[in-house]
Amino acid sequence: MFIVPSYGASVVRFPLGFRTSGMGPRPEKRLELYEFEGCPFCRKVREALSMLDLEVLVKPSPKGGGRFRKEGIALGGKAQFPLLVDPNQQVTLYESDAIVKHLYAHYGTGPAPLGLRTGLLGDGLSAVASLLRAGSGSRARASRAPEAPLELWSFEISPYARRVREVLCELEIPYMLHNVAKGSANRAAFLARAGKVQVPYLEDPNTGAKMFESRDIVKYLEATYGAG
Ligand SMILES: N[C@@H](CCC(=O)N[C@@H](CS)C(=O)NCC(=O)O)C(=O)O
């Protein structure tokens, strides 16, 4: 499960993606993100989304992927990730720093936290976090596509949720990412829905499966959508 290095990745990035702060107006239409879990630049965007308490439809675009990578390239014009689609502001954006700035400008109350504005230092630390994961969540594996996106309750810094996001990414499974970092306004609804506040929590509308526990979720994803 590589949970120990996953803790390391969380320590390197702490406290980014741990607690909500500086939330502003909420987007009316759903944000979409083409990204891959092992990409250090994509991590910065996911951290901002967690801290701003924003939900996003993740379209995993790992290297060698055939499902969303091409769609992202057709949309934005080049093979570069992260790529954010914000229909509220009618923009399709490359560059993690520009995306973070955009999110804080429209859905925050002020500038992004310092940890997301440290340029090369921040990028370097995010790269160290990715190195600790040894390429997990970077390369596509053979898989079966679900009809409808799955739903994941998560927050960026959770080492257990990370493991699930890595597998979702490698299997190119689209999912609605419900961020429920500490302080999230979505926690009450999450508690009412799932019976407890613990991440990761997965619901699969294609099969009716609902489950906690990263180990069980990974097993379920591999058995249902993996190709052996
Ligand atoms: N300056 C860009 C760098 C983005 C970048 O280099 N992303 C890499 C993945 S970490 C990429 O898209 N590589 C091309 C590929 O994966 O095919 C940013 O901050 O968003």
Short mmCIF file of C-alpha atoms and ligand atoms in Angstrom, two decimals:
data_model
loop_
_atom_site.label_atom_id
_atom_site.label_comp_id
_atom_site.label_asym_id
_atom_site.label_seq_id
_atom_site.Cartn_x
_atom_site.Cartn_y
_atom_site.Cartn_z
CA MET A 1 0.00 0.00 0.00
CA PHE A 2 3.03 2.32 0.24
CA ILE A 3 1.26 4.17 3.03
CA VAL A 4 4.52 5.09 4.79
CA PRO A 5 5.91 7.09 1.83
CA SER A 6 2.42 8.50 1.39
CA TYR A 7 2.73 9.93 4.92
CA GLY A 8 6.10 11.33 3.86
CA ALA A 9 4.52 13.13 0.92
CA SER A 10 1.95 14.63 3.29
CA VAL A 11 4.65 15.77 5.74
CA VAL A 12 6.62 17.45 2.94
CA ARG A 13 3.54 19.46 1.88
CA PHE A 14 2.02 20.14 5.32
CA PRO A 15 -0.13 22.18 5.97
CA LEU A 16 -1.25 22.66 2.36
CA GLY A 17 -4.48 20.84 1.59
CA PHE A 18 -5.18 20.10 5.25
CA ARG A 19 -7.60 22.81 6.41
CA THR A 20 -9.99 25.12 4.57
CA SER A 21 -9.32 28.85 4.61
CA GLY A 22 -10.15 32.02 2.71
CA MET A 23 -13.25 30.69 0.96
CA GLY A 24 -15.16 33.18 -1.19
CA PRO A 25 -18.05 32.83 -3.67
CA ARG A 26 -18.98 29.34 -4.81
CA PRO A 27 -18.96 28.38 -8.51
CA GLU A 28 -22.41 27.67 -9.94
CA LYS A 29 -21.22 25.32 -12.64
CA ARG A 30 -18.95 22.35 -12.08
CA LEU A 31 -15.19 22.82 -12.42
CA GLU A 32 -13.29 20.16 -14.36
CA LEU A 33 -9.63 19.24 -14.00
CA TYR A 34 -7.45 17.22 -16.36
CA GLU A 35 -4.52 16.09 -14.27
CA PHE A 36 -2.60 13.17 -12.89
CA GLU A 37 -1.97 12.36 -9.27
CA GLY A 38 1.82 11.98 -9.51
CA CYS A 39 2.32 15.37 -11.19
CA PRO A 40 3.82 17.92 -8.75
CA PHE A 41 2.12 20.84 -10.51
CA CYS A 42 -1.27 19.14 -10.39
CA ARG A 43 -0.79 18.67 -6.62
CA LYS A 44 -0.63 22.45 -6.10
CA VAL A 45 -3.98 22.84 -7.83
CA ARG A 46 -5.55 20.03 -5.80
CA GLU A 47 -4.20 21.65 -2.61
CA ALA A 48 -5.85 24.94 -3.57
CA LEU A 49 -9.13 23.15 -4.31
CA SER A 50 -9.01 21.44 -0.90
CA MET A 51 -8.27 24.66 0.96
CA LEU A 52 -10.94 26.60 -0.93
CA ASP A 53 -13.42 23.79 -0.24
CA LEU A 54 -14.21 23.36 -3.94
CA GLU A 55 -15.53 20.30 -5.69
CA VAL A 56 -14.20 19.32 -9.08
CA LEU A 57 -14.75 16.63 -11.68
CA VAL A 58 -11.35 14.96 -12.10
CA LYS A 59 -10.57 13.56 -15.53
CA PRO A 60 -7.40 11.53 -14.92
CA SER A 61 -4.86 12.02 -17.68
CA PRO A 62 -1.85 9.87 -16.75
CA LYS A 63 1.02 9.24 -19.14
CA GLY A 64 0.06 6.64 -21.73
CA GLY A 65 -3.63 7.22 -21.01
CA GLY A 66 -6.21 6.97 -23.77
CA ARG A 67 -9.37 8.20 -22.07
CA PHE A 68 -9.07 11.85 -21.07
CA ARG A 69 -5.54 12.79 -22.09
CA LYS A 70 -6.56 13.17 -25.74
CA GLU A 71 -9.67 15.11 -24.73
CA GLY A 72 -7.50 17.51 -22.68
CA ILE A 73 -5.02 17.95 -25.53
CA ALA A 74 -7.88 18.63 -27.99
CA LEU A 75 -9.38 21.15 -25.58
CA GLY A 76 -6.25 23.07 -24.62
CA GLY A 77 -4.04 22.44 -27.63
CA LYS A 78 -1.06 20.75 -25.94
CA ALA A 79 -0.04 17.81 -23.77
CA GLN A 80 0.37 19.66 -20.49
CA PHE A 81 -1.27 19.05 -17.14
CA PRO A 82 -2.93 20.42 -15.02
CA LEU A 83 -5.61 21.89 -17.26
CA LEU A 84 -8.59 23.52 -15.56
CA VAL A 85 -11.93 24.10 -17.23
CA ASP A 86 -14.03 26.73 -15.48
CA PRO A 87 -17.34 27.24 -17.29
CA ASN A 88 -18.31 29.95 -14.79
CA GLN A 89 -15.57 32.26 -15.99
CA GLN A 90 -15.49 30.66 -19.43
CA VAL A 91 -11.81 29.83 -19.28
CA THR A 92 -9.60 26.84 -20.01
CA LEU A 93 -6.34 27.34 -18.15
CA TYR A 94 -2.85 25.82 -18.20
CA GLU A 95 -0.04 26.54 -15.69
CA SER A 96 -0.51 25.56 -12.07
CA ASP A 97 0.39 29.03 -10.75
CA ALA A 98 -2.14 30.67 -13.08
CA ILE A 99 -4.80 28.13 -12.10
CA VAL A 100 -4.18 28.66 -8.36
CA LYS A 101 -4.33 32.43 -8.86
CA HIS A 102 -7.57 32.07 -10.83
CA LEU A 103 -9.17 29.91 -8.12
CA TYR A 104 -8.26 32.35 -5.34
CA ALA A 105 -9.33 35.36 -7.44
CA HIS A 106 -12.80 33.96 -8.10
CA TYR A 107 -13.53 31.57 -5.23
CA GLY A 108 -11.36 32.94 -2.44
CA THR A 109 -11.23 36.11 -0.38
CA GLY A 110 -7.62 37.05 -0.97
CA PRO A 111 -4.35 35.76 -2.38
CA ALA A 112 -3.34 32.11 -2.16
CA PRO A 113 -1.44 31.09 1.00
CA LEU A 114 2.30 31.67 0.97
CA GLY A 115 2.99 27.95 0.57
CA LEU A 116 1.40 28.08 -2.86
CA ARG A 117 3.26 31.22 -3.88
CA THR A 118 6.86 30.17 -3.36
CA GLY A 119 7.65 29.51 -7.02
CA LEU A 120 10.48 27.09 -7.61
CA LEU A 121 10.81 26.20 -3.91
CA GLY A 122 7.17 25.10 -3.78
CA ASP A 123 7.50 23.23 -7.05
CA GLY A 124 10.62 21.51 -5.71
CA LEU A 125 8.91 20.38 -2.50
CA SER A 126 5.96 19.10 -4.51
CA ALA A 127 8.40 17.22 -6.73
CA VAL A 128 9.95 15.64 -3.59
CA ALA A 129 6.46 14.53 -2.53
CA SER A 130 5.97 12.94 -5.95
CA LEU A 131 9.39 11.25 -5.75
CA LEU A 132 8.40 9.70 -2.42
CA ARG A 133 5.46 8.12 -4.24
CA ALA A 134 7.87 6.61 -6.78
CA GLY A 135 5.74 7.26 -9.84
CA SER A 136 2.41 6.11 -8.37
CA GLY A 137 -0.50 7.84 -10.08
CA SER A 138 1.52 8.80 -13.16
CA ARG A 139 1.13 6.06 -15.72
CA ALA A 140 -2.05 4.51 -17.13
CA ARG A 141 -2.81 0.82 -16.72
CA ALA A 142 -5.30 -1.23 -18.71
CA SER A 143 -8.79 -0.71 -17.35
CA ARG A 144 -12.49 -0.75 -18.06
CA ALA A 145 -14.27 2.62 -18.21
CA PRO A 146 -17.22 3.21 -15.89
CA GLU A 147 -20.39 4.62 -17.42
CA ALA A 148 -20.81 7.35 -14.83
CA PRO A 149 -18.08 9.10 -12.84
CA LEU A 150 -17.45 7.77 -9.35
CA GLU A 151 -17.66 9.98 -6.25
CA LEU A 152 -14.79 10.35 -3.80
CA TRP A 153 -14.73 12.20 -0.48
CA SER A 154 -11.16 13.17 0.21
CA PHE A 155 -8.80 15.96 1.06
CA GLU A 156 -5.44 16.51 -0.50
CA ILE A 157 -3.09 15.83 2.38
CA SER A 158 -4.68 12.54 3.52
CA PRO A 159 -2.14 9.74 2.86
CA TYR A 160 -4.95 7.18 2.63
CA ALA A 161 -7.07 9.21 0.21
CA ARG A 162 -3.91 9.75 -1.88
CA ARG A 163 -3.54 6.01 -2.41
CA VAL A 164 -7.12 5.81 -3.71
CA ARG A 165 -6.66 8.83 -5.98
CA GLU A 166 -3.50 7.22 -7.40
CA VAL A 167 -5.41 4.09 -8.36
CA LEU A 168 -8.34 6.06 -9.79
CA CYS A 169 -5.78 7.94 -11.85
CA GLU A 170 -3.87 4.90 -13.10
CA LEU A 171 -7.16 3.23 -14.10
CA GLU A 172 -8.33 6.52 -15.72
CA ILE A 173 -11.56 6.49 -13.76
CA PRO A 174 -13.31 9.88 -13.76
CA TYR A 175 -14.56 10.99 -10.37
CA MET A 176 -16.29 13.81 -8.65
CA LEU A 177 -13.85 14.95 -5.99
CA HIS A 178 -15.69 16.13 -2.88
CA ASN A 179 -13.13 17.93 -0.76
CA VAL A 180 -13.82 17.74 2.94
CA ALA A 181 -10.67 19.17 4.53
CA LYS A 182 -10.73 20.19 8.21
CA GLY A 183 -13.21 23.05 8.55
CA SER A 184 -15.05 22.16 5.34
CA ALA A 185 -18.64 23.37 5.00
CA ASN A 186 -19.32 20.04 3.26
CA ARG A 187 -18.61 17.95 6.36
CA ALA A 188 -22.16 18.12 7.77
CA ALA A 189 -23.66 16.82 4.52
CA PHE A 190 -20.92 14.17 4.33
CA LEU A 191 -21.70 13.00 7.88
CA ALA A 192 -25.43 12.80 7.08
CA ARG A 193 -24.72 10.84 3.91
CA ALA A 194 -22.02 8.43 5.04
CA GLY A 195 -22.68 8.12 8.79
CA LYS A 196 -19.18 9.25 9.80
CA VAL A 197 -16.55 11.70 8.67
CA GLN A 198 -13.61 9.65 7.46
CA VAL A 199 -11.70 9.83 4.19
CA PRO A 200 -11.38 8.26 1.75
CA TYR A 201 -15.02 7.37 1.19
CA LEU A 202 -16.12 6.14 -2.23
CA GLU A 203 -19.51 5.78 -3.87
CA ASP A 204 -19.88 4.11 -7.23
CA PRO A 205 -23.22 4.93 -8.87
CA ASN A 206 -22.53 2.25 -11.50
CA THR A 207 -22.69 -0.62 -9.01
CA GLY A 208 -24.22 0.92 -5.88
CA ALA A 209 -20.99 0.25 -3.92
CA LYS A 210 -20.33 2.57 -0.97
CA MET A 211 -17.25 2.14 1.17
CA PHE A 212 -14.68 3.51 3.58
CA GLU A 213 -11.12 2.15 4.06
CA SER A 214 -8.46 2.81 1.43
CA ARG A 215 -7.41 -0.84 1.31
CA ASP A 216 -10.97 -2.00 0.56
CA ILE A 217 -11.53 0.78 -1.96
CA VAL A 218 -8.33 -0.07 -3.84
CA LYS A 219 -9.30 -3.76 -3.92
CA TYR A 220 -12.75 -2.84 -5.19
CA LEU A 221 -11.40 -0.56 -7.93
CA GLU A 222 -8.88 -3.13 -9.12
CA ALA A 223 -11.50 -5.90 -9.17
CA THR A 224 -14.19 -3.81 -10.85
CA TYR A 225 -12.24 -1.68 -13.30
CA GLY A 226 -8.69 -3.09 -13.41
CA ALA A 227 -7.56 -5.52 -16.07
CA GLY A 228 -5.67 -7.95 -13.88
N1 LIG B 1 4.60 25.09 -15.60
C1 LIG B 1 3.58 24.09 -15.73
C2 LIG B 1 4.28 22.77 -15.79
C3 LIG B 1 3.31 21.63 -16.04
C4 LIG B 1 4.02 20.35 -16.42
O1 LIG B 1 5.21 20.36 -16.76
N2 LIG B 1 3.30 19.24 -16.36
C5 LIG B 1 3.82 17.97 -16.81
C6 LIG B 1 3.41 16.87 -15.85
S1 LIG B 1 4.06 17.10 -14.22
C7 LIG B 1 3.24 17.60 -18.14
O2 LIG B 1 2.15 18.03 -18.47
N3 LIG B 1 3.97 16.79 -18.93
C8 LIG B 1 3.49 16.34 -20.20
C9 LIG B 1 2.89 15.00 -20.14
O3 LIG B 1 2.60 14.50 -19.05
O4 LIG B 1 2.69 14.48 -21.21
C10 LIG B 1 2.63 24.19 -14.56
O5 LIG B 1 2.99 24.71 -13.48
O6 LIG B 1 1.45 23.79 -14.72
#
